[in-house]
XYZ file of C-alpha atoms in Angstrom:
458
model
C 0.000 0.000 0.000
C 1.384 3.363 -1.007
C 1.059 5.640 2.004
C 2.803 8.711 0.642
C 1.374 11.581 -1.350
C 1.587 11.155 -5.089
C 4.100 13.342 -6.834
C 3.748 14.682 -10.343
C 5.000 12.058 -12.737
C 4.414 10.723 -16.204
C 2.870 7.479 -14.913
C -0.587 7.259 -16.454
C -3.401 6.632 -13.962
C -5.623 3.601 -14.180
C -8.721 4.389 -16.247
C -11.961 3.018 -14.818
C -15.028 3.177 -17.037
C -17.627 2.283 -14.428
C -17.954 1.817 -10.650
C -21.072 0.465 -8.935
C -21.925 -0.357 -5.324
C -24.296 -3.217 -4.635
C -27.548 -2.131 -2.900
C -26.119 -2.863 0.555
C -22.684 -1.271 -0.075
C -20.925 -4.513 0.805
C -19.188 -4.949 -2.553
C -18.500 -2.812 -5.604
C -17.673 -3.603 -9.210
C -15.320 -1.869 -11.627
C -14.941 -2.027 -15.402
C -11.590 -1.219 -17.048
C -9.921 -1.846 -20.369
C -8.850 -5.292 -19.104
C -12.284 -6.508 -17.983
C -14.129 -6.248 -14.679
C -13.461 -6.944 -11.021
C -15.447 -7.335 -7.806
C -14.168 -5.849 -4.522
C -15.191 -5.956 -0.897
C -15.890 -2.416 0.270
C -14.335 -2.709 3.721
C -11.771 -3.905 4.286
C -10.869 -3.165 0.692
C -10.136 -6.498 -0.961
C -10.136 -7.806 -4.511
C -12.584 -10.734 -4.449
C -12.419 -11.804 -8.068
C -11.495 -10.450 -11.455
C -12.360 -11.415 -14.988
C -10.130 -10.371 -17.869
C -12.074 -10.042 -21.105
C -10.655 -9.724 -24.595
C -12.273 -8.324 -27.678
C -13.643 -5.083 -26.270
C -14.587 -2.993 -23.250
C -17.596 -2.612 -20.959
C -19.625 0.484 -20.170
C -21.324 -0.880 -17.046
C -21.076 -3.811 -14.624
C -24.036 -4.052 -12.233
C -23.859 -6.583 -9.356
C -26.968 -8.478 -8.301
C -26.279 -8.172 -4.573
C -23.345 -10.377 -3.505
C -24.249 -13.274 -5.798
C -22.134 -14.426 -8.732
C -24.594 -12.846 -11.182
C -23.760 -9.550 -12.867
C -25.338 -7.514 -15.653
C -22.888 -6.338 -18.327
C -23.336 -3.625 -20.954
C -20.779 -3.065 -23.694
C -19.432 0.391 -24.419
C -16.414 2.529 -25.255
C -14.578 2.799 -28.542
C -14.547 -0.978 -29.017
C -17.518 -2.507 -27.135
C -17.185 -6.090 -25.915
C -20.924 -6.540 -26.494
C -23.304 -4.525 -28.705
C -24.475 -1.447 -26.722
C -28.095 -2.442 -27.360
C -27.741 -5.665 -25.326
C -27.796 -6.480 -21.609
C -25.749 -9.578 -20.781
C -26.455 -11.686 -17.683
C -23.074 -13.056 -16.604
C -22.596 -15.875 -14.097
C -19.083 -15.461 -12.751
C -19.210 -18.849 -11.050
C -19.479 -20.387 -14.525
C -17.345 -17.710 -16.177
C -19.727 -17.166 -19.086
C -22.884 -15.465 -20.311
C -26.092 -17.238 -19.339
C -28.676 -14.911 -20.923
C -29.005 -11.720 -22.932
C -31.646 -9.087 -23.621
C -31.591 -7.265 -26.943
C -33.211 -3.926 -27.751
C -33.579 -1.797 -30.858
C -31.534 1.040 -29.371
C -28.637 1.643 -26.987
C -29.137 0.777 -23.340
C -28.859 3.928 -21.200
C -29.166 2.655 -17.643
C -29.913 -0.330 -15.407
C -31.318 -0.946 -11.943
C -31.940 -4.301 -10.285
C -33.187 -5.945 -7.118
C -34.005 -9.520 -6.134
C -35.981 -11.005 -8.987
C -36.324 -7.813 -11.026
C -34.408 -5.795 -13.628
C -35.268 -2.349 -15.050
C -33.653 -1.120 -18.276
C -33.690 2.563 -19.245
C -33.721 3.457 -22.929
C -33.821 6.918 -24.486
C -37.573 7.410 -24.090
C -38.871 4.381 -22.205
C -38.142 2.048 -19.298
C -38.686 -1.695 -19.586
C -38.995 -3.960 -16.528
C -38.241 -7.692 -16.519
C -39.000 -10.416 -14.012
C -35.964 -12.599 -13.312
C -36.374 -16.323 -12.750
C -35.613 -19.532 -14.538
C -36.902 -17.642 -17.574
C -36.531 -13.869 -17.968
C -39.923 -12.411 -18.869
C -40.976 -8.887 -19.788
C -43.227 -7.418 -17.087
C -44.177 -3.940 -18.355
C -42.805 -0.758 -19.891
C -43.404 2.962 -19.428
C -42.799 5.951 -21.685
C -40.553 8.739 -20.376
C -39.259 12.106 -21.491
C -35.886 12.284 -23.222
C -33.574 10.379 -20.874
C -30.019 10.366 -22.296
C -28.525 9.701 -18.834
C -30.602 6.559 -18.351
C -32.000 7.767 -15.018
C -33.985 5.362 -12.860
C -33.940 4.255 -9.220
C -35.314 1.129 -7.581
C -35.980 0.390 -3.906
C -34.211 -2.808 -2.839
C -35.296 -3.547 0.757
C -37.510 -6.576 1.429
C -41.175 -5.850 0.598
C -40.338 -2.507 -1.061
C -42.110 -1.702 -4.325
C -40.897 1.655 -5.664
C -39.425 2.268 -9.103
C -38.750 5.955 -9.882
C -38.329 6.965 -13.523
C -38.510 10.255 -15.452
C -42.003 11.417 -16.353
C -43.231 12.281 -19.799
C -42.504 15.957 -19.218
C -39.132 17.463 -18.377
C -38.459 17.629 -14.658
C -41.302 15.265 -13.731
C -40.860 11.899 -11.970
C -43.117 8.861 -12.361
C -43.559 6.650 -9.298
C -44.229 3.039 -10.283
C -45.070 0.405 -7.684
C -43.969 -3.098 -8.634
C -44.774 -6.306 -6.755
C -43.028 -6.493 -3.395
C -39.328 -7.282 -3.348
C -38.864 -10.778 -1.880
C -36.806 -11.038 1.331
C -33.458 -12.867 1.274
C -33.522 -16.578 1.861
C -32.984 -17.749 5.447
C -29.361 -18.732 6.097
C -29.914 -20.940 9.144
C -32.527 -22.709 11.252
C -32.535 -19.879 13.822
C -33.288 -17.214 11.220
C -36.797 -15.814 11.565
C -38.687 -15.019 8.365
C -39.334 -11.357 7.802
C -42.909 -10.150 7.902
C -44.171 -7.476 5.519
C -44.951 -4.025 6.937
C -48.590 -2.990 7.336
C -50.161 -1.733 4.143
C -50.415 2.025 3.758
C -53.875 3.471 4.158
C -53.076 6.295 1.733
C -53.129 5.864 -2.005
C -49.603 6.775 -3.194
C -49.146 9.475 -5.782
C -47.975 8.485 -9.243
C -46.271 11.729 -10.355
C -44.069 14.383 -8.747
C -43.290 17.690 -10.446
C -39.771 17.890 -9.117
C -37.984 20.542 -11.214
C -38.531 22.943 -14.085
C -35.307 21.866 -15.824
C -34.025 18.442 -16.891
C -33.359 15.865 -14.174
C -29.742 14.926 -13.486
C -30.119 12.239 -10.775
C -32.810 10.105 -9.165
C -32.103 8.355 -5.846
C -34.167 6.369 -3.360
C -33.257 4.677 -0.050
C -33.666 0.895 0.215
C -37.108 1.293 1.792
C -38.414 3.438 -1.055
C -40.136 5.858 1.325
C -38.242 8.906 0.067
C -37.025 10.228 -3.274
C -34.127 12.627 -3.922
C -34.000 14.574 -7.180
C -31.532 17.008 -8.711
C -31.656 19.004 -11.922
C -29.206 20.149 -14.562
C -28.610 23.373 -12.613
C -26.924 21.383 -9.860
C -27.647 23.807 -7.018
C -30.577 22.170 -5.187
C -31.368 18.691 -3.885
C -35.040 18.060 -3.226
C -36.239 15.221 -1.004
C -39.830 14.030 -1.456
C -42.277 11.793 0.400
C -43.298 9.234 -2.218
C -46.669 8.473 -0.565
C -47.954 12.033 -0.318
C -45.778 13.573 -3.036
C -44.919 16.459 -0.716
C -41.518 18.143 -0.535
C -39.786 17.068 2.680
C -36.545 19.069 2.445
C -34.873 21.379 -0.044
C -31.096 21.356 0.342
C -28.594 23.644 -1.326
C -25.272 22.296 -2.594
C -24.007 25.731 -3.631
C -24.883 28.835 -5.581
C -22.916 28.158 -8.765
C -23.916 25.658 -11.430
C -22.474 22.143 -11.156
C -23.044 18.648 -12.488
C -24.267 16.483 -9.636
C -23.030 12.922 -10.090
C -25.080 11.219 -7.409
C -27.046 11.274 -4.158
C -26.956 8.529 -1.500
C -29.243 8.111 1.517
C -27.864 6.877 4.793
C -29.440 3.444 5.444
C -31.477 4.802 8.372
C -32.591 7.757 6.191
C -31.393 10.377 8.684
C -28.779 11.900 6.385
C -27.959 12.158 2.723
C -24.708 12.825 0.860
C -24.247 14.509 -2.528
C -21.219 14.647 -4.818
C -20.574 16.625 -7.986
C -17.952 17.690 -10.518
C -16.685 20.230 -7.981
C -14.872 17.360 -6.252
C -16.655 17.955 -2.941
C -18.913 15.547 -1.049
C -21.643 17.357 0.932
C -23.502 15.759 3.845
C -26.952 16.981 4.923
C -29.097 16.069 7.904
C -32.671 15.038 7.119
C -33.926 14.652 10.694
C -33.060 16.150 14.049
C -32.329 12.636 15.330
C -29.096 12.496 13.342
C -27.377 14.711 15.934
C -26.379 17.306 13.350
C -28.068 20.374 11.943
C -27.664 21.934 8.530
C -26.278 25.423 8.187
C -28.520 28.330 7.309
C -28.024 31.934 6.350
C -27.912 34.483 9.151
C -30.724 36.191 7.259
C -33.060 33.171 7.527
C -34.768 34.360 10.765
C -35.835 37.487 8.862
C -37.659 35.638 6.081
C -41.040 35.608 7.937
C -40.899 39.398 8.245
C -39.051 40.569 5.127
C -39.751 39.281 1.589
C -36.236 38.018 0.929
C -35.357 35.711 -1.983
C -35.772 32.004 -1.294
C -31.980 31.641 -1.489
C -31.623 33.133 2.003
C -33.895 30.460 3.511
C -31.830 27.569 2.110
C -30.297 24.715 4.082
C -26.592 24.094 3.482
C -24.541 20.999 4.238
C -23.353 20.549 7.799
C -20.273 18.559 6.678
C -18.177 18.217 3.550
C -15.091 16.511 2.216
C -12.922 17.486 -0.722
C -11.523 14.619 -2.803
C -7.724 15.206 -3.036
C -6.428 15.595 -6.590
C -4.145 12.981 -8.093
C -0.972 14.678 -9.293
C -0.201 12.159 -12.015
C -3.725 12.566 -13.334
C -3.321 16.343 -13.413
C 0.031 16.324 -15.148
C -1.304 14.270 -18.030
C -4.837 15.497 -18.502
C -4.770 19.173 -17.573
C -5.204 21.426 -20.613
C -2.292 23.755 -21.264
C -4.601 26.719 -21.001
C -5.413 25.923 -17.355
C -3.392 25.766 -14.207
C -2.894 22.331 -12.581
C -4.432 23.777 -9.428
C -7.582 25.013 -11.148
C -10.593 24.112 -9.015
C -12.500 22.620 -11.925
C -9.689 20.519 -13.364
C -8.086 18.854 -10.375
C -11.155 17.230 -8.821
C -11.876 13.593 -9.552
C -15.108 11.943 -10.574
C -16.227 9.572 -7.855
C -18.988 7.381 -6.460
C -19.897 7.556 -2.748
C -21.625 5.056 -0.466
C -22.447 4.645 3.228
C -20.911 1.965 5.445
C -20.953 1.138 9.142
C -17.600 0.989 10.896
C -16.594 0.205 14.517
C -16.030 3.318 16.608
C -12.639 3.309 18.352
C -12.199 -0.396 17.496
C -15.283 -1.268 19.524
C -17.295 -3.821 17.575
C -20.355 -3.140 19.719
C -20.421 0.547 18.725
C -20.855 1.336 15.052
C -20.780 4.675 13.294
C -21.774 5.613 9.783
C -18.925 6.574 7.492
C -18.507 7.348 3.803
C -16.478 5.466 1.211
C -15.591 7.429 -1.923
C -14.297 5.589 -4.999
C -12.632 7.657 -7.714
C -12.426 6.761 -11.371
C -8.619 6.799 -11.143
C -8.493 4.057 -8.507
C -8.632 5.933 -5.187
C -10.444 4.454 -2.157
C -11.199 6.935 0.641
C -12.833 6.061 3.965
C -14.116 9.215 5.606
C -15.622 9.867 9.037
C -18.115 12.634 9.739
C -17.510 15.565 12.114
C -18.104 14.873 15.770
C -16.941 11.244 15.649
C -13.765 10.029 17.310
C -11.115 8.548 15.042
C -9.490 5.307 16.058
C -6.067 5.677 17.637
C -4.725 2.915 15.409
C -5.930 4.589 12.204
C -3.282 6.232 10.107
C -4.410 9.511 8.615
C -3.021 9.647 5.123
C -3.594 12.358 2.467
C -5.576 15.172 4.026
C -8.395 16.862 2.210
C -7.950 20.397 1.072
C -10.226 22.981 2.591
C -13.586 23.125 0.832
C -14.077 25.904 -1.673
C -17.801 25.519 -2.141
C -20.042 28.451 -1.509
C -21.256 29.132 2.020
C -24.547 30.567 3.234
C -24.730 34.340 2.850
C -24.136 36.257 6.049
C -23.846 39.797 7.261
C -20.068 39.362 7.543
C -19.860 38.398 3.884
C -21.633 41.611 2.894
C -19.633 43.927 5.131
C -17.328 46.580 3.775
C -13.913 45.665 2.416
C -10.978 45.648 4.794
C -9.102 48.941 5.081
C -5.778 49.111 3.339
C -2.571 50.815 4.411
C -1.001 53.571 2.413
C 1.455 51.073 0.942
C -1.423 49.102 -0.565
C -1.109 46.086 1.729
C -4.218 45.005 3.588
C -4.220 44.913 7.369
C -6.567 43.405 9.901
C -7.340 44.690 13.343
C -7.144 42.416 16.365
C -10.925 41.870 16.630
C -11.007 40.935 12.928
C -8.247 38.385 13.495
C -10.270 36.822 16.264
C -13.319 36.597 14.017
C -11.217 35.048 11.273
C -9.860 32.427 13.667
C -13.419 31.680 14.786
C -14.580 31.272 11.190
C -11.593 29.029 10.436
C -12.479 26.854 13.436
C -16.098 26.628 12.257
C -14.866 25.550 8.832
C -12.640 22.857 10.328
C -15.545 21.606 12.439
C -17.509 21.035 9.227
C -14.750 19.064 7.512
C -14.914 15.291 7.369
C -11.785 13.377 8.401
C -9.937 10.984 6.124
C -9.452 7.765 8.085
C -7.933 5.529 5.435
C -6.703 5.794 1.860
C -5.922 2.904 -0.473
C -5.622 2.096 -4.160
C -7.496 -0.322 -6.386
C -7.241 -1.187 -10.070
C -3.728 -1.568 -11.461
C -2.329 -1.668 -7.934
C -4.075 -4.994 -7.392
C -1.950 -6.539 -10.120
C -4.441 -6.417 -12.957
C -5.675 -3.950 -15.558
């Protein structure tokens, strides 16, 4: 394991085409030019790899921790036609079934016994069994990203797909997801939850612009949506269709890559092309509270813009840049330290980890996987890091926008006659206080490792 910071060199980084967590964040899959691999999330471990010749893959979707995976060809030289979904049994090391469409496959989502395939303007659902059968299909608006989200917990039913109009979301309720099979004689069968007395809504008008992500927790009780503007994350109740929370990532436009609910649905994390992971509290029971503008108490009395009543993340983490990646891919017209260039695309998931090496006390942490082979385990503010944990590369201070405040709108600092700025003693104290508040919001990097070429393949 390479524990040192990475210096600028001509070594090309590993190129990963696709990274996917399984629904329980126990394993993740990667697709590279050499084939695909399956890893344990924590501790990071290569479980199995499969080198494929004759082309590359655009997506590898695990069906929980079984040996079954769904493969989609892509890239400059696809291993399979992009209009096919291949069911691969890694225990047999071969394809066992395929689904063919008249157009390119845009996205996939699966759960026990079910598969949903997103095409450009429709979503097709299949029932998985000894024979794969088509269940139903729904028309959508233009969906080049292949957006769809499926609840995966036992007895959940929700499938969220784009509506027929831009910014709308259709809520489809499939038959209940079957529970996992009992693993022992002492295992008690799960019982389904009581049926809801309310008739669930079938459509949510989420945004006025095109959707960029759709996310649901395993239970399917909530829905998170983002738009192409990339400034707001809206969380909805799927039964009533009402807006539960509106969260603000920042004030400038960004491409949001994904949203992930904490398994207990008390928090949610968001990551984007800015290279920063934001964490928001959804309930007061999470022990954290989101930041708000100092103007927010005035909104009931003064007609201020809605921006000043926004909720901002209570914690954030900046993915450190990879120097070798920057030295090779940074355009000559931009500086290697440019904030847009040196962030990495990533995928983030929630895990539970022992607190202070106590197996009886678990805390929720984040695992971020970058497309250049970086594995980051991050703890949230307010949690105690283990004494045996080695803190490796530290995150740079976040540069995302902060809630507007009176201090931010105050007059500029006075300048001396020589042109240099100076700060009075009270201002220095305020600056130190603001710096401390910023550090209190930063997540802590607990562990950093590499995957991909550093495992001896790819």
